[in-house]
């Protein structure tokens, strides 16, 4: 079946392999890099992987309009399903995108409680959320108490959360406060190198020393191995 093949060959399998299975419910991850290096592409791949497995994804965007985010999903799906039967691929795309919710919000101090209230409303309508993507939030301005609120609700509701962060600093603890950084379970940093974009796993749970061959292909923008 094409859908199962897409799941099996999903670029996210490489990330899960490098991080011993990836984020679990109630865990917070951060994808960091300087602006324009591919964070949204990676986050969309994570979201698409969940969608292909029949799960619900909420994608919160601050820097991009909803139509632009939808285009990212269209383009990444097209790249992942290249060389597959176009009729089947179109059917699968229409099927899985029904489980995706895109929210476009403004930056405010109280935006995290606003996101949580929206997620609670979705859950009350029998939408079983598996992954929440928060792309473009001004992460250094998010207080520790809001990270804790998100972490607590994510654990209760059974979903993982991926944030993006614009920074050239690979050591996220230099960007976030000590209390804020302690609540982050995973950090993946993108760095431009000749020929590709390195995906450096800076932190995963209590482990900090990783050797991996992950990269972001500059042509397809898909996660792969060197």
Tab-separated table of N, CA and C in Angstrom, residues 11 20 40 82 93 132 190 201 204:
chain	number	residue	atom	x	y	z
A	11	UNK	N	11.211	10.584	5.597
A	11	UNK	CA	12.483	11.145	6.077
A	11	UNK	C	12.577	11.199	7.596
A	20	UNK	N	16.597	7.805	19.015
A	20	UNK	CA	16.049	6.673	19.774
A	20	UNK	C	14.530	6.695	19.827
A	40	UNK	N	10.993	25.233	8.727
A	40	UNK	CA	9.596	24.909	8.411
A	40	UNK	C	9.507	23.615	7.615
A	82	UNK	N	7.002	11.384	-4.857
A	82	UNK	CA	7.491	11.391	-6.234
A	82	UNK	C	7.660	9.957	-6.738
A	93	UNK	N	-3.260	12.179	-0.228
A	93	UNK	CA	-3.043	13.553	0.236
A	93	UNK	C	-4.350	14.171	0.730
A	132	UNK	N	1.842	18.802	17.969
A	132	UNK	CA	1.598	20.233	17.812
A	132	UNK	C	2.901	20.882	17.355
A	190	UNK	N	20.116	23.333	12.769
A	190	UNK	CA	20.484	23.281	11.353
A	190	UNK	C	21.621	24.259	11.090
A	201	UNK	N	22.123	17.158	16.326
A	201	UNK	CA	21.314	16.865	17.506
A	201	UNK	C	22.099	17.336	18.722
A	204	UNK	N	19.075	15.529	23.507
A	204	UNK	CA	17.898	14.666	23.485
A	204	UNK	C	17.810	14.000	24.848
